[in-house]
Short mmCIF file of C-alpha atoms in Angstrom, two decimals:
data_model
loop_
_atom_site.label_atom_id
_atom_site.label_comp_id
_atom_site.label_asym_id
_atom_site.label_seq_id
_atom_site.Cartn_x
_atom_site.Cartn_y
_atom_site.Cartn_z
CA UNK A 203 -49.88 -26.58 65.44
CA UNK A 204 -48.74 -22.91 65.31
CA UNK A 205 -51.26 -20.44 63.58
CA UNK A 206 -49.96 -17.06 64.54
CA UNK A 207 -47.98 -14.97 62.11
CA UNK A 208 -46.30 -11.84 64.55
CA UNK A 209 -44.84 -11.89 67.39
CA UNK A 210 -43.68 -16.01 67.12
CA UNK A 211 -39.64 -17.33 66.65
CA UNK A 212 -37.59 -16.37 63.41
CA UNK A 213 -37.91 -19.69 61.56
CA UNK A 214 -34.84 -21.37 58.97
CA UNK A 215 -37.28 -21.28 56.77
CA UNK A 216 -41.03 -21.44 55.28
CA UNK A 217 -42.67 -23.19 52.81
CA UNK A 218 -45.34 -20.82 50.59
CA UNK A 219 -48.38 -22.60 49.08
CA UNK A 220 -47.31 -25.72 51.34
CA UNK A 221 -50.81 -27.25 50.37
CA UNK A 222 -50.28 -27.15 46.56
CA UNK A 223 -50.31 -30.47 44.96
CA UNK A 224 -46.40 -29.69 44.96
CA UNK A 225 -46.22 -27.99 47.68
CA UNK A 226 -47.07 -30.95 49.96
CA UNK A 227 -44.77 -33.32 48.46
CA UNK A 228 -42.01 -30.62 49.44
CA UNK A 229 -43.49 -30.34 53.21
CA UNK A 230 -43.22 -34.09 53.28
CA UNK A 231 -39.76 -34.28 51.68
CA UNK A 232 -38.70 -31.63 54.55
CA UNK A 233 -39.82 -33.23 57.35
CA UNK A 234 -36.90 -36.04 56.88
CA UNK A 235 -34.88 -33.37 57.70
CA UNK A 236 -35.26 -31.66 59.84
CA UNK A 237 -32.88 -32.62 62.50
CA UNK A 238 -29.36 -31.53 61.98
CA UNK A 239 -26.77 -33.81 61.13
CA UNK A 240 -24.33 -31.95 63.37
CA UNK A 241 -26.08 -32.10 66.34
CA UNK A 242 -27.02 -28.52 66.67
CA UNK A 243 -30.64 -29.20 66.78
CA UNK A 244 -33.71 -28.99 65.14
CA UNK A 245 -34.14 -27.14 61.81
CA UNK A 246 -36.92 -25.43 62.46
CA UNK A 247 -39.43 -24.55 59.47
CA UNK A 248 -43.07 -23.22 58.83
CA UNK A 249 -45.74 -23.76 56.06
CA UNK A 250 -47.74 -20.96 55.08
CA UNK A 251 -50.73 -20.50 52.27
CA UNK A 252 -54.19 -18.71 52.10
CA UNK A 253 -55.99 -21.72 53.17
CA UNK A 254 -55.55 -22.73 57.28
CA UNK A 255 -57.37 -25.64 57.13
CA UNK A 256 -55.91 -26.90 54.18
CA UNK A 257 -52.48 -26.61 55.37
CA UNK A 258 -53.35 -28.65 58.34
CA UNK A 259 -54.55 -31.51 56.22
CA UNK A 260 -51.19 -31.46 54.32
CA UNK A 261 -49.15 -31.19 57.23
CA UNK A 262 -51.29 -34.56 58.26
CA UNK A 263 -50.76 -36.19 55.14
CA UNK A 264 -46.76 -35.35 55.07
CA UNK A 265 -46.46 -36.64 58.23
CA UNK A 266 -47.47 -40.13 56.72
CA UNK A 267 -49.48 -41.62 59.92
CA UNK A 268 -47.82 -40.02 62.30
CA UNK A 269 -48.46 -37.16 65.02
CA UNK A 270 -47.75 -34.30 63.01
CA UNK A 271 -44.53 -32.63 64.58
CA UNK A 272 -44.95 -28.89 66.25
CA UNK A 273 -44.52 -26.99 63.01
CA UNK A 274 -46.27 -23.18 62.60
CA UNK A 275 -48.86 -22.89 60.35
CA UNK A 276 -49.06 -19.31 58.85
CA UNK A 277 -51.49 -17.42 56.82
CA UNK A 278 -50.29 -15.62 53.87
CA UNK A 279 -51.95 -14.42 50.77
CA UNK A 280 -49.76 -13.33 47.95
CA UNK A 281 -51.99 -10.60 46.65
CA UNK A 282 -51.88 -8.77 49.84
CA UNK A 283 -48.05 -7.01 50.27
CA UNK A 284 -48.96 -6.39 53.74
CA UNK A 285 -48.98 -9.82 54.17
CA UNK A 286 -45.84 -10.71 52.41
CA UNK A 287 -44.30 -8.53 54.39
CA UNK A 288 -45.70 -9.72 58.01
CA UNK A 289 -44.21 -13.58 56.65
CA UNK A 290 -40.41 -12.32 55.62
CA UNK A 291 -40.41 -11.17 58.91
CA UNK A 292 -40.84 -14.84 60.47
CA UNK A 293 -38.48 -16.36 58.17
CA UNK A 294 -35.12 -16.17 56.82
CA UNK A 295 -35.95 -18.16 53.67
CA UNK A 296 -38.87 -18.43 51.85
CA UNK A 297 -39.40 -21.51 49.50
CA UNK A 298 -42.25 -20.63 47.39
CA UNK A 299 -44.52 -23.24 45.62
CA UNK A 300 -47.21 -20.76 44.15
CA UNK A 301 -46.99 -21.33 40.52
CA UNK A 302 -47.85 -20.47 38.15
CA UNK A 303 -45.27 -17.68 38.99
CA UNK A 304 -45.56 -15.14 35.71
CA UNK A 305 -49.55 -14.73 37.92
CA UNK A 306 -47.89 -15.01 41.71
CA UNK A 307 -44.54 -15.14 41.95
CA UNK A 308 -43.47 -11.21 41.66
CA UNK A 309 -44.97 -10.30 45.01
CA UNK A 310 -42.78 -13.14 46.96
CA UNK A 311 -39.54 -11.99 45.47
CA UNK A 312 -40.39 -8.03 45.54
CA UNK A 313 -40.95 -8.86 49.76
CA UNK A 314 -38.13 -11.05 50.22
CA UNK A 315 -35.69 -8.69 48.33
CA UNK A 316 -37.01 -5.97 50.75
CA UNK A 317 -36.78 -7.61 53.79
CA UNK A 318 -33.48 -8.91 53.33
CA UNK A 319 -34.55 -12.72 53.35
CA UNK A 320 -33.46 -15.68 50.99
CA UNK A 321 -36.18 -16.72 48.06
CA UNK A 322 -36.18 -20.25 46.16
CA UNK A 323 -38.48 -21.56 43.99
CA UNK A 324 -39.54 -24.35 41.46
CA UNK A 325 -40.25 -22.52 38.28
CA UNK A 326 -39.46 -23.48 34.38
CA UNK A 327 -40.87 -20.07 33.53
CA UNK A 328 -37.87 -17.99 31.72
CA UNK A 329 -39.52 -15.26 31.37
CA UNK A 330 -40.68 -14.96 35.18
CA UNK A 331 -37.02 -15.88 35.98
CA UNK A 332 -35.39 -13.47 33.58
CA UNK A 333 -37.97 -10.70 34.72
CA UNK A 334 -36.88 -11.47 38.30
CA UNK A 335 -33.17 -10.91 37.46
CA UNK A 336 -33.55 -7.45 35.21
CA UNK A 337 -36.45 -6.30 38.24
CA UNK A 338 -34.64 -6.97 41.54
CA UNK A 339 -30.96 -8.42 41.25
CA UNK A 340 -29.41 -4.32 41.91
CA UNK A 341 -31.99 -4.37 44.87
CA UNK A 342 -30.93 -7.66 45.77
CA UNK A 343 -27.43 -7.15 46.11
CA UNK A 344 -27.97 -4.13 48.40
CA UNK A 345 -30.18 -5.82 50.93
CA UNK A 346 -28.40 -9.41 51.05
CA UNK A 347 -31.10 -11.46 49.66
CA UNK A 348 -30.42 -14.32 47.77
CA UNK A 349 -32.67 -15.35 45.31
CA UNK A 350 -32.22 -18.24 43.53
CA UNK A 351 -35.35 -19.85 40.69
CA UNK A 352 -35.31 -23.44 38.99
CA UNK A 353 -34.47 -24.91 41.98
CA UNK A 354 -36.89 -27.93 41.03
CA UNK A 355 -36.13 -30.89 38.31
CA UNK A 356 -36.00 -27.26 36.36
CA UNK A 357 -33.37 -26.92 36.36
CA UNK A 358 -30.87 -28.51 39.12
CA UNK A 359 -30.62 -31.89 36.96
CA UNK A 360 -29.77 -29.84 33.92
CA UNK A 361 -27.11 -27.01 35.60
CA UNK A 362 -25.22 -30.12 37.56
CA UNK A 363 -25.35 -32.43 34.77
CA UNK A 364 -23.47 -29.90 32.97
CA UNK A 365 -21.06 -29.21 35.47
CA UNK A 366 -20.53 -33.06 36.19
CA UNK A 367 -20.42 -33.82 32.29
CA UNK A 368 -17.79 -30.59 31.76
CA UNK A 369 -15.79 -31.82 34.41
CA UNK A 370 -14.98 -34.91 33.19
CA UNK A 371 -12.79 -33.57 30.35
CA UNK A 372 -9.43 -33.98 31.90
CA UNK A 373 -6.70 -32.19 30.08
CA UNK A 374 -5.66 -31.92 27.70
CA UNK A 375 -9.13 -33.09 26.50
CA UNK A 376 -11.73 -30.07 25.66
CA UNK A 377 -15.19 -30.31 25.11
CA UNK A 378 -17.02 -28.55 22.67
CA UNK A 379 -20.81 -29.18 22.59
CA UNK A 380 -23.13 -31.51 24.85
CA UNK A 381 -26.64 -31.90 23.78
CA UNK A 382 -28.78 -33.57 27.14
CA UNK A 383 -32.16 -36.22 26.28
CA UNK A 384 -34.58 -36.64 28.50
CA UNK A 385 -36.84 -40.25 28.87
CA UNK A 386 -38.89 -40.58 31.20
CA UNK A 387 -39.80 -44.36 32.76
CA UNK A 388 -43.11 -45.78 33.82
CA UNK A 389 -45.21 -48.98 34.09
CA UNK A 390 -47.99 -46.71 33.95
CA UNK A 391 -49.15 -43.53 32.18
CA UNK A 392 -47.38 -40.69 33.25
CA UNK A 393 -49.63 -37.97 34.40
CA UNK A 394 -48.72 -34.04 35.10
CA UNK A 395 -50.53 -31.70 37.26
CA UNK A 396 -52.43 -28.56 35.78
CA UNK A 397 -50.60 -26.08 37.21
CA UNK A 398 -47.62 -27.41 35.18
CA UNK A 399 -49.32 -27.51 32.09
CA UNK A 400 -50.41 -23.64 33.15
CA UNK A 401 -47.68 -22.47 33.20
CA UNK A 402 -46.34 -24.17 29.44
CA UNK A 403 -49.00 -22.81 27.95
CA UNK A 404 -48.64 -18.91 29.88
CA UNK A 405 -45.26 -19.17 28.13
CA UNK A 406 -46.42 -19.58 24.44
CA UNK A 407 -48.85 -16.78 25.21
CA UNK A 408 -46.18 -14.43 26.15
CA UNK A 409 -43.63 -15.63 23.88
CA UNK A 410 -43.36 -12.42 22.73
CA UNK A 411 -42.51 -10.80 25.59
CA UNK A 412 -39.75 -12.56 27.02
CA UNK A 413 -37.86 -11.98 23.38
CA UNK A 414 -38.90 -8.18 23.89
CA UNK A 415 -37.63 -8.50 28.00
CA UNK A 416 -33.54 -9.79 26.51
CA UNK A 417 -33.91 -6.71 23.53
CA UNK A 418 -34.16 -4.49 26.34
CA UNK A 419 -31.58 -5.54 28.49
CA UNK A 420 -27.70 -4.82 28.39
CA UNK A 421 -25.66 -7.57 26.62
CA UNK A 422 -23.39 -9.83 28.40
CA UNK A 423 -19.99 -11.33 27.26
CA UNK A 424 -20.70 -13.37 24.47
CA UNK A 425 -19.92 -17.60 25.41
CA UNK A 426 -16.62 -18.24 24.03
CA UNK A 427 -16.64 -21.97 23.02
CA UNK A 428 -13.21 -23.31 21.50
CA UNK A 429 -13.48 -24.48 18.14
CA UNK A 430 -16.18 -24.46 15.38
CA UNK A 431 -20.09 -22.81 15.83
CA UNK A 432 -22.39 -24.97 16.84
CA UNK A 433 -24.00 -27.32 14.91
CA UNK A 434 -27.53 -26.60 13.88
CA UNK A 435 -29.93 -28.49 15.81
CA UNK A 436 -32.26 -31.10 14.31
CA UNK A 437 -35.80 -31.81 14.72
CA UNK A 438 -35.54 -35.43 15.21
CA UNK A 439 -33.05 -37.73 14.66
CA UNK A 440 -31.71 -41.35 16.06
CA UNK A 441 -28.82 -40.99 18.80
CA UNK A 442 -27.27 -44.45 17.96
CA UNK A 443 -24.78 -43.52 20.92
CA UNK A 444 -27.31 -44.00 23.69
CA UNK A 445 -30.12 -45.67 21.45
CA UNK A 446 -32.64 -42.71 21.69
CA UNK A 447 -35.10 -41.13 19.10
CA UNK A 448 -34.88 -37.56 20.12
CA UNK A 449 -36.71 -34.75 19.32
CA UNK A 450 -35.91 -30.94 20.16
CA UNK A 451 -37.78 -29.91 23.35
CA UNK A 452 -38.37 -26.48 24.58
CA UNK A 453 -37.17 -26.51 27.78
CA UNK A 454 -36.52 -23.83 30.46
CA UNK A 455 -33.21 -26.05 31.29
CA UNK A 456 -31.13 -24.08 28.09
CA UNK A 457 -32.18 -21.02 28.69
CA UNK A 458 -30.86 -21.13 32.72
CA UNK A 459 -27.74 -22.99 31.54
CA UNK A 460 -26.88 -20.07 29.63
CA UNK A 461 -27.69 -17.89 32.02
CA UNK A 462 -24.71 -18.92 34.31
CA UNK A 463 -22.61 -19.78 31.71
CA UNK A 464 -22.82 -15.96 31.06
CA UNK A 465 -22.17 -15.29 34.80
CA UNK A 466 -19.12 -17.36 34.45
CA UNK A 467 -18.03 -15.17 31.22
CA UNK A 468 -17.98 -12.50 33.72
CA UNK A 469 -16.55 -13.75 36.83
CA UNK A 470 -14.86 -17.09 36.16
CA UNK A 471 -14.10 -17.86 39.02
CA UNK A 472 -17.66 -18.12 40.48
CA UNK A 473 -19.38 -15.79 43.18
CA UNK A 474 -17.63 -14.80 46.14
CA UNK A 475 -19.38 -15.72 49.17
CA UNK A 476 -20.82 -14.05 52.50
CA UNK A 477 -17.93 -14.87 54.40
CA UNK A 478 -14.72 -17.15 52.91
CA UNK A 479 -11.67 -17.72 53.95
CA UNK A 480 -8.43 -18.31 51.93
CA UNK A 481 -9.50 -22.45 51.38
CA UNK A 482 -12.83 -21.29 50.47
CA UNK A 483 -11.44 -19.06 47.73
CA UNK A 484 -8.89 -21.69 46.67
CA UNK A 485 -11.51 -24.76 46.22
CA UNK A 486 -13.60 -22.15 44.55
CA UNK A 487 -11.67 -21.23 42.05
CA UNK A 488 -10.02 -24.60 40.98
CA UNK A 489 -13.95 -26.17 40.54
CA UNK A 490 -14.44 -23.40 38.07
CA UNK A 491 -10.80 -24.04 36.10
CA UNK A 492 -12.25 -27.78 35.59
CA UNK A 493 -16.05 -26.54 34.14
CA UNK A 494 -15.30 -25.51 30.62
CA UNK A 495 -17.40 -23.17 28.15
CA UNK A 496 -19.49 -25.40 25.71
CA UNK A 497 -23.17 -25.12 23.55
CA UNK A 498 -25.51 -27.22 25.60
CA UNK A 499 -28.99 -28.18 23.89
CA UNK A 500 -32.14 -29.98 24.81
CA UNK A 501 -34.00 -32.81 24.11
CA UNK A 502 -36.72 -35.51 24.82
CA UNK A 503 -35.67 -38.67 24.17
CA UNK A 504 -37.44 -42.54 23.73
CA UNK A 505 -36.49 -45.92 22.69
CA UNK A 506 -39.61 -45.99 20.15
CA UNK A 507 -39.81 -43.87 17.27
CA UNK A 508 -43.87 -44.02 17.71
CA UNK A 509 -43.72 -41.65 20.96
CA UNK A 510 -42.48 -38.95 18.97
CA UNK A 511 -45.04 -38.47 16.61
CA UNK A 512 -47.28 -37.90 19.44
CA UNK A 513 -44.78 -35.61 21.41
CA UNK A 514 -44.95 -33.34 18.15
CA UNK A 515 -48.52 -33.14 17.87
CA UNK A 516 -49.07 -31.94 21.90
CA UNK A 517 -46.63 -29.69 21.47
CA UNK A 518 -48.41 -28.11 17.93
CA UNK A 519 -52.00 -28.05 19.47
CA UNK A 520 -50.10 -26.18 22.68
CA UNK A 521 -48.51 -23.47 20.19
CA UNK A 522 -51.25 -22.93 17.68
CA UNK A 523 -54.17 -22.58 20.64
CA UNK A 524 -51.60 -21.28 22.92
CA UNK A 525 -51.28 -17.74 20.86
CA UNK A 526 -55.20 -17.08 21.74
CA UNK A 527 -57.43 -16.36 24.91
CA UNK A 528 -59.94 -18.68 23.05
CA UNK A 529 -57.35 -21.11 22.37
CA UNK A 530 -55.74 -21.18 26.07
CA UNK A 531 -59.49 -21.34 27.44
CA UNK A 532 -60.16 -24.40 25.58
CA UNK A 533 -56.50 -26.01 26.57
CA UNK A 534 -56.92 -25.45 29.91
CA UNK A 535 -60.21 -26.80 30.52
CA UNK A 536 -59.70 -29.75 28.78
CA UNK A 537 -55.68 -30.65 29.36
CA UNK A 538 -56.62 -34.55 29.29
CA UNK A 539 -58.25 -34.48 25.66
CA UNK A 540 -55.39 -31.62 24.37
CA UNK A 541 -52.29 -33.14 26.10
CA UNK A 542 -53.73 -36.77 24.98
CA UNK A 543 -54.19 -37.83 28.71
CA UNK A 544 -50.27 -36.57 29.67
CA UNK A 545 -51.78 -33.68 32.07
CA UNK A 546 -55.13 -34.16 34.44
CA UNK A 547 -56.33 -31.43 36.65
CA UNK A 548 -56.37 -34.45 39.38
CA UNK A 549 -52.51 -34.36 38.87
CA UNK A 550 -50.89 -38.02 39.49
CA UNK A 551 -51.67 -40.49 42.06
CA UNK A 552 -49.15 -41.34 44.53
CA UNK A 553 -48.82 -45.46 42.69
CA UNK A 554 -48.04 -43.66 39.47
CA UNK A 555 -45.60 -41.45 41.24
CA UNK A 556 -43.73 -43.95 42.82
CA UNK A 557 -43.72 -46.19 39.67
CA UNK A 558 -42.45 -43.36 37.20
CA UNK A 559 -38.44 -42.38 36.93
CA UNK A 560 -36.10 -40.46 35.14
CA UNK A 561 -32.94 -40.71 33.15
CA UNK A 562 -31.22 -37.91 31.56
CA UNK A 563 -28.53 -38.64 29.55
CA UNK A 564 -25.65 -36.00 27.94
CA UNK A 565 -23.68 -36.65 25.08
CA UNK A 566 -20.52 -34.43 24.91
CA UNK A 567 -18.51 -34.16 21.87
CA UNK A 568 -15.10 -32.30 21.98
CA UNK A 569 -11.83 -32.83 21.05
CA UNK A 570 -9.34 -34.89 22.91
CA UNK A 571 -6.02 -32.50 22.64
CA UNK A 572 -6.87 -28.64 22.87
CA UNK A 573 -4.17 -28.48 20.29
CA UNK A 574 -6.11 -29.77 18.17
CA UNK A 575 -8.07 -26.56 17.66
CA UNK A 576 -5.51 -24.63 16.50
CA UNK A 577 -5.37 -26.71 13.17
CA UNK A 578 -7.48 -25.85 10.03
CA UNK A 579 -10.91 -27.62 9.71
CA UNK A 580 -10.85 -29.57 12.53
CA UNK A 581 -13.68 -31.42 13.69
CA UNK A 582 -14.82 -32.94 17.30
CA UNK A 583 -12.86 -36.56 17.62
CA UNK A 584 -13.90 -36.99 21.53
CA UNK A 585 -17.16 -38.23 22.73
CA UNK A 586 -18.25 -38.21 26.54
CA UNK A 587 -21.42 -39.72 27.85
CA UNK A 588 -22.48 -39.16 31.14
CA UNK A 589 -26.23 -39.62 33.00
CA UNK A 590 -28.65 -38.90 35.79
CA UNK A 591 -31.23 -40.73 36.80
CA UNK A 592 -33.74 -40.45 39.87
CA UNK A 593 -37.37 -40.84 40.86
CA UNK A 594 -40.33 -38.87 39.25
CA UNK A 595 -39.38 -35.37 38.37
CA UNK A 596 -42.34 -33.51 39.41
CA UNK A 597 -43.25 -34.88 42.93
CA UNK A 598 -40.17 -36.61 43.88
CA UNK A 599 -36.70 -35.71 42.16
CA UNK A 600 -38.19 -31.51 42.56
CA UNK A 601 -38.78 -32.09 46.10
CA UNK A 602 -35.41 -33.53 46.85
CA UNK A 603 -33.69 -31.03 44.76
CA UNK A 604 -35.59 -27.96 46.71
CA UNK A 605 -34.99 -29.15 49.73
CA UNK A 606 -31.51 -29.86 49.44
CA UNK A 607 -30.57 -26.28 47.92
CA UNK A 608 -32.78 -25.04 51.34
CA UNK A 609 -30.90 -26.97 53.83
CA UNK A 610 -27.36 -25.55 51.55
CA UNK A 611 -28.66 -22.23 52.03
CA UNK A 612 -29.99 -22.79 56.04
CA UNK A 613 -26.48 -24.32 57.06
CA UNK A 614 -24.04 -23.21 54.71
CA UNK A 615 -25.27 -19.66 54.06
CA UNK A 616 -21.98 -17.69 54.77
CA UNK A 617 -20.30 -19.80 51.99
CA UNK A 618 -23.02 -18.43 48.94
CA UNK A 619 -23.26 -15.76 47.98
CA UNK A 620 -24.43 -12.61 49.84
CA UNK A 621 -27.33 -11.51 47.63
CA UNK A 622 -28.42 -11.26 43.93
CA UNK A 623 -30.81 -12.88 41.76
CA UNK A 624 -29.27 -15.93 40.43
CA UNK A 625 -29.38 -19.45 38.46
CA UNK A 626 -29.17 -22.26 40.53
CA UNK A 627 -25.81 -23.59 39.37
CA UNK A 628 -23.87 -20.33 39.65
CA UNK A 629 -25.18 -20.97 43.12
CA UNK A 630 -24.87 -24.50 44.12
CA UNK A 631 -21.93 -25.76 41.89
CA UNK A 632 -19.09 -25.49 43.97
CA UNK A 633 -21.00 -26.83 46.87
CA UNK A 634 -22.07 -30.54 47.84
CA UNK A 635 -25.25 -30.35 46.43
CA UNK A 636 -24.28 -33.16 43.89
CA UNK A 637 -23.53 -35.44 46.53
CA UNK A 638 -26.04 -34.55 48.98
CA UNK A 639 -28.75 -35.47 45.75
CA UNK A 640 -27.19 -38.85 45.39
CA UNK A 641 -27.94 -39.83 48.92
CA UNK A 642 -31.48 -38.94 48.18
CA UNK A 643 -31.66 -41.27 44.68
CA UNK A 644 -30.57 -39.20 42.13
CA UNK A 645 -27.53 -41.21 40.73
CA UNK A 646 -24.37 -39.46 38.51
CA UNK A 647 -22.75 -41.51 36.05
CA UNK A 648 -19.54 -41.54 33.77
CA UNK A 649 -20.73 -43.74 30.95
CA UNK A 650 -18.40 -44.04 28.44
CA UNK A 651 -15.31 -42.10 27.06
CA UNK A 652 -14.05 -42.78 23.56
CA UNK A 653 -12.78 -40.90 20.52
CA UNK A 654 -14.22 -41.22 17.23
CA UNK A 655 -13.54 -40.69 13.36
#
């Protein structure tokens, strides 16, 4: 095992705070891959964090038994620029793990956008993300790094289920509104690591901020969805369509959906890439025609209506304590009592990961002639139902997806875009990404297509 930072190869790519309780499920979800499916050799990757000894136990434990394959291990501290620096230049892509990111994520994408080098991450932070974009996208552009957040169950599952779900309105069918619900499956409790809950309850704290941050910045071309405003989300209700109580979550996975339906407003036909040839352009452009402008909301769903009461209450204590240093003292010291055992600073244990799963299911209303919007008063008489499902989202489906943008953005790179800060499905649509996730366990589904009264 490598420990030198200068003077060793340029590597694909390197994985920051690689012995995070996240970060090592992503080292271990890597290591599957790194040989190249078109023969051209190895992939060849580094893990780097503060801690050297720690990142040689997690590049023991990824390696599940084995003899840990030849991989560098490289010191980096994010509070040290110098240092941020010395790492860009051993990498072309740096996947960072060092949540929560509104405290440590800045310096990573202020050194990759200097150095020229790709940046993904796993946040659900919007205001880190949105910060990110206003900060460094000009900057970005000019030196060829791509930057690309939510690259993690938030919000890949969200942006393609969109995309999938919007595609499967075949003329002269429209859609006009998909709402997407959330359950998540286990024979045991389903635990969340601190870090997560960190960062949730960072983004009550600076609620204010992130409304202040889109004040201050220019507007974009407003979404122009065909047909009647949105209807005004409830609370709770019963989806008798899927058999869900819902309730309204506050989710990171609207606010990025937005995001590149915005970038679409402005250039829909997608992102030109690096280097594309007349195909390129073509296949480009006819994915966009089929991914149609609709209002997208979010929600947790459950087959009993006693889980929601309980949802409701985490989410008060979270809000009211949330809004005070006092308040997010007490919260984060004692996540087990205030989260009513859902987050542990232990995290989950690797039998309650592997029991847990996900589904998330989208229910698309529309209309099934675009005609149809042209006449007076008329309503939605089209529902679509599609649905992902995969392993846990925090420690497996966020390692798959993570990886899998990586390896799009090690092998595919002239085909994306040549620099920017971006949303992940702006990014990834057009590509394989959907398929590639499906050969990892992370199933999409057409469930049902019907019109309605």
């Amino acid at each position: 095992m490598n420990t030198e930072m200068e003077g060793g190869e340029v590597l694909d790519a390197v994985i920051l705070g690689a012995s995070g309780f996240t970060g090592k499920y992503v080292v271990r979800e890597f290591l599957t891959h790194l040989e190249r499916p078109d023969g051209q050799g190895l992939r060849r990757i580094g893990i780097a964090g503060r801690n050297r000894e720690k990142l040689g136990e997690t590049l023991r434990w990824a390696a599940q038994g084995a003899l840990p394959p030849s991989i560098p291990i490289l010191e980096a501290d994010v509070t040290d620029a110098a240092s941020m620096a010395a790492l860009c230049r051993r990498t072309r892509l740096i996947l960072s793990c060092v949540g929560p990111y509104r405290l440590y994520g800045e310096p990573v994408v202020a050194a990759c956008v200097e150095a020229g080098v790709d940046y993904l991450d796993i946040t659900g932070e919007p205001e880190f993300m949105e910060r990110m974009e206003a900060l460094y996208h000009e900057s970005a552009l000019i030196s060829g790094s791509l930057v690309v957040s939510a690259c993690g169950y938030d919000s890949v599952p969200a942006e393609l289920g969109v995309i999938f779900h919007a595609r499967q309105w075949e003329p002269p069918s429209v859609p006009h509104s998909v709402d997407s619900y959330l359950v998540l499956e286990s024979d045991k409790q389903i635990v969340g690591n601190i870090t997560t809950f960190e960062s949730a309850v960072l983004g009550v704290a600076n609620a204010d901020e992130l409304h202040k941050l889109r004040r201050s910045r220019p507007r974009r071309p407003k979404l122009q969805v065909p047909g009647p405003p949105a209807s005004k989300a409830k609370s709770i209700e019963h989806q008798k369509s899927i058999g869900l109580w819902v309730v309204k979550l506050p989710s990171s996975d609207a606010a990025v959906v937005r995001r590149t339906q915005a970038l679409l407003a402005e250039n829909p036909h997608g992102l030109p890439a690096v280097n594309e040839n007349s195909d390129l352009v073509e296949n480009r452009r006819k994915f966009w025609s089929e991914v149609k402008p609709l209002y997208f909301g979010v929600y947790l769903g459950s087959k009993s209506f006693w889980s929601i009461p309980r949802t409701i209450c985490i989410g008060l204590m979270v809000v009211l304590l949330g809004r005070f240093s006092w308040g997010r003292s007490l919260l984060l010291k004692y996540p087990e009592i205030f989260t009513l055992g859902q987050f542990k600073k232990r995290g989950p244990t690797e039998e309650e990961v592997r029991s847990a799963s996900f589904k998330m299911w989208f229910l698309g209303h529309g209309y099934s002639d675009e005609s149809h919007l042209l006449q007076q008063g008329s309503k939605p008489n089209m529902e679509v139902v599609t649905r992902i499902s995969g392993p846990e989202i925090g420690y497996a489906t966020t390692p798959i997806t993570l990886v899998q943008c990586a390896l799009l953005v090690i092998d595919q790179r002239q085909s994306l875009p040549k620099g920017g800060v971006f949303p992940p499905g702006i990014v990834f649509g057009p590509t394989d990404l959907q398929e590639r996730l499906e050969k990892r366990g992370i199933l999409f589904e057409l469930i049902s297509k019907k019109t309605i009264s």
